[in-house]
């Protein structure tokens, strides 16, 4: 690491207690911004502390990192409030260079969704995402709904079934092809989110002409958010390929 991370600055984007971002700034010139979106099947019991070490590590490597908290199911979240919050949080990005969304599990869903959000009137305008890194992301909401992934997590998030038009707005699988590259990091032995969520997305995206790649990692579902692991180093290595 070439830079030391500073203490984060708390920014708010709404009046709800969950509408905030911690911004970690590098000590030197920023390479760009990574927006860190935590997972937890969109449930209120999981919070942004899952992303704080990732954001600090990224800032130490020269990135401006935004660790995002947002309304989740159980504290005012769900469709569309959770999506509104991610849109607003990304719009706090202030600086030059690439804007990368990095999300784990349900956060991988939101990170990938964010790259398509401006297609829709509900989230038009604002800061554009230039690259996506999905860490074991839930990228096919329809199949996740049908498979009862996370004990009905998608049902709780959406409040409706896949035939409802809301899924057209919310499901990354329905947004291919994206105009930006997507890297899907996933472990074959992930027992929380099956690797098919990533592999099926990448297949659909590449067949549609998009730039998307599946990167298999080790360590199940959680090594991707442990900065001491090989899986996290693979995230860092991908970020190093992005030109400022």
Coordinates of C-alpha atoms in Angstrom, one line a residue:
X1 CA 0.0 0.0 0.0
X2 CA 1.3 3.4 -1.0
X3 CA -1.0 5.6 1.1
X4 CA -2.2 5.6 4.6
X5 CA -6.0 5.9 5.1
X6 CA -7.4 8.8 7.2
X7 CA -10.4 8.7 9.5
X8 CA -13.6 8.7 7.5
X9 CA -15.9 11.7 7.1
X10 CA -19.6 11.0 7.7
X11 CA -21.9 12.4 5.0
X12 CA -25.7 12.2 5.0
X13 CA -28.1 12.1 2.0
X14 CA -31.4 12.1 3.9
X15 CA -33.1 12.4 7.2
X16 CA -33.4 8.7 8.0
X17 CA -30.7 7.3 10.4
X18 CA -29.6 4.8 7.8
X19 CA -29.1 7.4 5.1
X20 CA -25.4 8.0 5.4
X21 CA -22.0 7.4 3.8
X22 CA -18.6 7.3 5.4
X23 CA -16.0 8.7 3.0
X24 CA -12.4 7.5 3.3
X25 CA -9.9 9.7 1.6
X26 CA -6.4 8.7 0.7
X27 CA -3.5 10.9 1.8
X28 CA -2.3 11.4 -1.7
X29 CA -3.9 12.0 -5.0
X30 CA -7.0 9.9 -5.5
X31 CA -7.1 7.2 -8.1
X32 CA -10.9 7.5 -8.4
X33 CA -13.8 6.5 -6.2
X34 CA -15.0 3.0 -5.1
X35 CA -18.5 2.9 -3.7
X36 CA -18.7 0.0 -1.2
X37 CA -22.2 -1.5 -0.8
X38 CA -22.6 -4.1 2.0
X39 CA -24.7 -7.2 1.8
X40 CA -26.9 -9.1 4.1
X41 CA -29.8 -10.1 1.9
X42 CA -31.1 -6.4 2.2
X43 CA -32.0 -7.1 5.8
X44 CA -31.8 -4.5 8.6
X45 CA -29.9 -6.8 10.9
X46 CA -26.8 -6.4 8.6
X47 CA -25.1 -3.0 8.5
X48 CA -22.3 -1.0 6.9
X49 CA -19.7 -2.2 9.4
X50 CA -19.4 -5.1 6.9
X51 CA -17.8 -2.7 4.5
X52 CA -15.7 -0.4 6.7
X53 CA -12.5 -2.4 6.6
X54 CA -12.8 -2.8 2.8
X55 CA -13.2 1.0 2.5
X56 CA -10.2 1.7 4.8
X57 CA -8.1 -0.7 2.9
X58 CA -9.0 0.8 -0.5
X59 CA -8.2 4.3 0.8
X60 CA -4.8 3.1 2.0
X61 CA -4.3 1.9 -1.6
X62 CA -5.0 5.4 -3.0
X63 CA -8.8 5.2 -3.7
X64 CA -11.5 7.5 -2.4
X65 CA -13.9 5.0 -0.8
X66 CA -17.5 5.6 0.1
X67 CA -18.9 3.0 2.6
X68 CA -22.6 3.2 2.1
X69 CA -25.4 2.6 4.6
X70 CA -29.0 2.5 3.3
X71 CA -32.5 1.6 4.4
X72 CA -33.0 -2.1 4.5
X73 CA -35.9 -4.5 4.9
X74 CA -37.1 -4.0 8.5
X75 CA -36.1 -0.3 8.9
X76 CA -37.9 1.4 6.0
X77 CA -36.2 -0.3 3.1
X78 CA -37.3 -2.5 0.3
X79 CA -38.4 -1.6 -3.2
X80 CA -38.0 1.3 -4.1
X81 CA -36.6 2.9 -1.0
X82 CA -33.4 0.8 -0.9
X83 CA -32.8 1.6 -4.5
X84 CA -33.5 5.3 -4.0
X85 CA -30.9 5.3 -1.3
X86 CA -28.2 3.7 -3.4
X87 CA -28.9 6.2 -6.2
X88 CA -28.6 9.1 -3.7
X89 CA -25.4 7.8 -2.1
X90 CA -23.6 7.4 -5.4
X91 CA -24.6 10.9 -6.3
X92 CA -22.4 12.0 -3.3
X93 CA -19.3 11.1 -5.4
X94 CA -17.3 14.3 -5.8
X95 CA -14.1 14.0 -7.7
X96 CA -12.3 13.0 -10.9
X97 CA -11.5 9.6 -12.2
X98 CA -13.4 6.3 -12.4
X99 CA -16.5 5.5 -10.3
X100 CA -16.5 1.9 -9.3
X101 CA -19.3 0.2 -7.5
X102 CA -18.2 -2.7 -5.3
X103 CA -20.8 -4.8 -3.6
X104 CA -21.0 -8.1 -1.7
X105 CA -24.0 -10.5 -1.9
X106 CA -27.1 -8.3 -1.9
X107 CA -24.6 -5.4 -2.2
X108 CA -23.4 -7.0 -5.4
X109 CA -27.0 -6.8 -6.7
X110 CA -27.2 -3.2 -5.9
X111 CA -23.7 -2.4 -7.3
X112 CA -24.7 -4.0 -10.6
X113 CA -28.1 -2.4 -10.6
X114 CA -26.6 1.0 -10.1
X115 CA -24.8 0.9 -13.4
X116 CA -28.2 0.6 -15.2
X117 CA -30.2 2.9 -12.9
X118 CA -30.1 6.0 -15.1
X119 CA -32.0 4.2 -17.8
X120 CA -35.1 4.7 -15.7
X121 CA -37.0 7.9 -15.0
X122 CA -37.1 7.1 -11.3
X123 CA -33.3 7.4 -11.1
X124 CA -32.3 9.5 -14.1
X125 CA -29.4 11.9 -13.8
X126 CA -26.6 12.0 -11.4
X127 CA -23.2 10.3 -11.2
X128 CA -22.5 7.6 -13.7
X129 CA -20.9 4.3 -12.7
X130 CA -17.9 3.4 -14.9
X131 CA -17.0 -0.1 -13.6
X132 CA -18.7 -2.8 -11.5
X133 CA -17.2 -5.4 -9.2
X134 CA -19.8 -7.8 -7.8
X135 CA -18.6 -10.1 -5.0
X136 CA -20.9 -13.1 -4.8
X137 CA -23.7 -10.9 -6.0
X138 CA -27.4 -11.8 -6.3
X139 CA -27.6 -10.8 -10.0
X140 CA -30.7 -12.7 -11.1
X141 CA -33.6 -11.7 -8.8
X142 CA -36.1 -13.8 -10.7
X143 CA -34.3 -17.1 -10.2
X144 CA -33.4 -16.1 -6.6
X145 CA -37.1 -15.5 -6.0
X146 CA -38.0 -18.8 -7.5
X147 CA -35.3 -20.6 -5.5
X148 CA -36.3 -18.9 -2.2
X149 CA -32.7 -17.7 -1.8
X150 CA -32.0 -16.4 1.6
X151 CA -35.2 -17.7 3.0
X152 CA -37.4 -15.5 0.9
X153 CA -35.1 -12.5 0.9
X154 CA -36.1 -11.3 -2.6
X155 CA -39.7 -11.6 -1.7
X156 CA -39.1 -9.4 1.3
X157 CA -37.1 -6.9 -0.7
X158 CA -39.6 -6.5 -3.6
X159 CA -42.9 -7.2 -2.0
X160 CA -44.2 -8.5 -5.3
X161 CA -43.5 -11.5 -7.6
X162 CA -41.3 -11.6 -10.8
X163 CA -44.3 -10.9 -13.1
X164 CA -44.7 -7.4 -11.6
X165 CA -43.1 -4.5 -13.6
X166 CA -41.0 -3.7 -10.5
X167 CA -38.7 -6.5 -11.4
X168 CA -38.0 -4.9 -14.7
X169 CA -36.6 -2.0 -12.8
X170 CA -34.8 -4.0 -10.1
X171 CA -33.3 -7.1 -11.6
X172 CA -29.8 -6.8 -13.1
X173 CA -30.4 -9.9 -15.3
X174 CA -33.1 -7.9 -17.1
X175 CA -30.7 -5.0 -17.7
X176 CA -28.1 -6.7 -19.8
X177 CA -26.2 -5.6 -21.7
X178 CA -24.6 -2.9 -19.6
X179 CA -22.4 -0.2 -21.1
X180 CA -19.7 -0.7 -18.5
X181 CA -17.5 -3.7 -17.6
X182 CA -18.7 -6.0 -14.9
X183 CA -16.4 -8.4 -13.0
X184 CA -18.2 -11.1 -11.0
X185 CA -16.1 -12.7 -8.3
X186 CA -17.6 -15.8 -6.8
X187 CA -16.5 -19.0 -5.0
X188 CA -17.8 -22.3 -6.4
X189 CA -18.3 -23.5 -2.8
X190 CA -20.5 -20.5 -1.8
X191 CA -23.4 -22.0 0.2
X192 CA -25.2 -18.6 0.7
X193 CA -25.4 -17.4 -2.9
X194 CA -24.8 -20.1 -5.6
X195 CA -22.1 -19.3 -8.2
X196 CA -24.8 -19.7 -10.8
X197 CA -26.0 -16.2 -9.9
X198 CA -22.8 -14.9 -11.3
X199 CA -22.1 -17.4 -14.1
X200 CA -25.6 -17.2 -15.6
X201 CA -25.3 -13.4 -15.5
X202 CA -21.9 -13.3 -17.2
X203 CA -23.2 -15.7 -19.9
X204 CA -26.2 -13.6 -20.6
X205 CA -24.2 -10.4 -20.6
X206 CA -21.5 -11.6 -22.9
X207 CA -24.0 -13.1 -25.3
X208 CA -25.7 -9.7 -25.4
X209 CA -22.4 -8.1 -26.3
X210 CA -21.4 -6.7 -22.9
X211 CA -18.0 -6.8 -21.2
X212 CA -18.4 -9.2 -18.3
X213 CA -16.2 -11.8 -16.7
X214 CA -16.5 -14.5 -14.0
X215 CA -13.6 -14.8 -11.6
X216 CA -13.6 -17.8 -9.4
X217 CA -12.2 -17.3 -5.9
X218 CA -11.7 -19.4 -2.9
X219 CA -13.1 -19.1 0.6
X220 CA -16.9 -19.5 0.3
X221 CA -19.1 -16.5 0.7
X222 CA -17.1 -14.4 3.1
X223 CA -13.4 -14.4 2.1
X224 CA -14.3 -11.7 -0.4
X225 CA -14.9 -9.2 2.4
X226 CA -11.9 -10.2 4.5
X227 CA -8.9 -8.0 3.6
X228 CA -6.5 -10.7 4.7
X229 CA -7.5 -13.2 2.0
X230 CA -6.5 -14.2 -1.5
X231 CA -10.0 -13.5 -2.6
X232 CA -9.7 -9.8 -1.5
X233 CA -6.4 -9.6 -3.2
X234 CA -8.1 -10.6 -6.4
X235 CA -10.5 -7.7 -5.9
X236 CA -7.5 -5.3 -5.4
X237 CA -5.8 -6.7 -8.5
X238 CA -8.8 -6.0 -10.7
X239 CA -9.0 -2.5 -9.4
X240 CA -5.4 -2.0 -10.4
X241 CA -6.3 -2.7 -14.0
X242 CA -8.6 0.4 -14.0
X243 CA -7.0 3.5 -15.6
X244 CA -7.6 6.8 -13.9

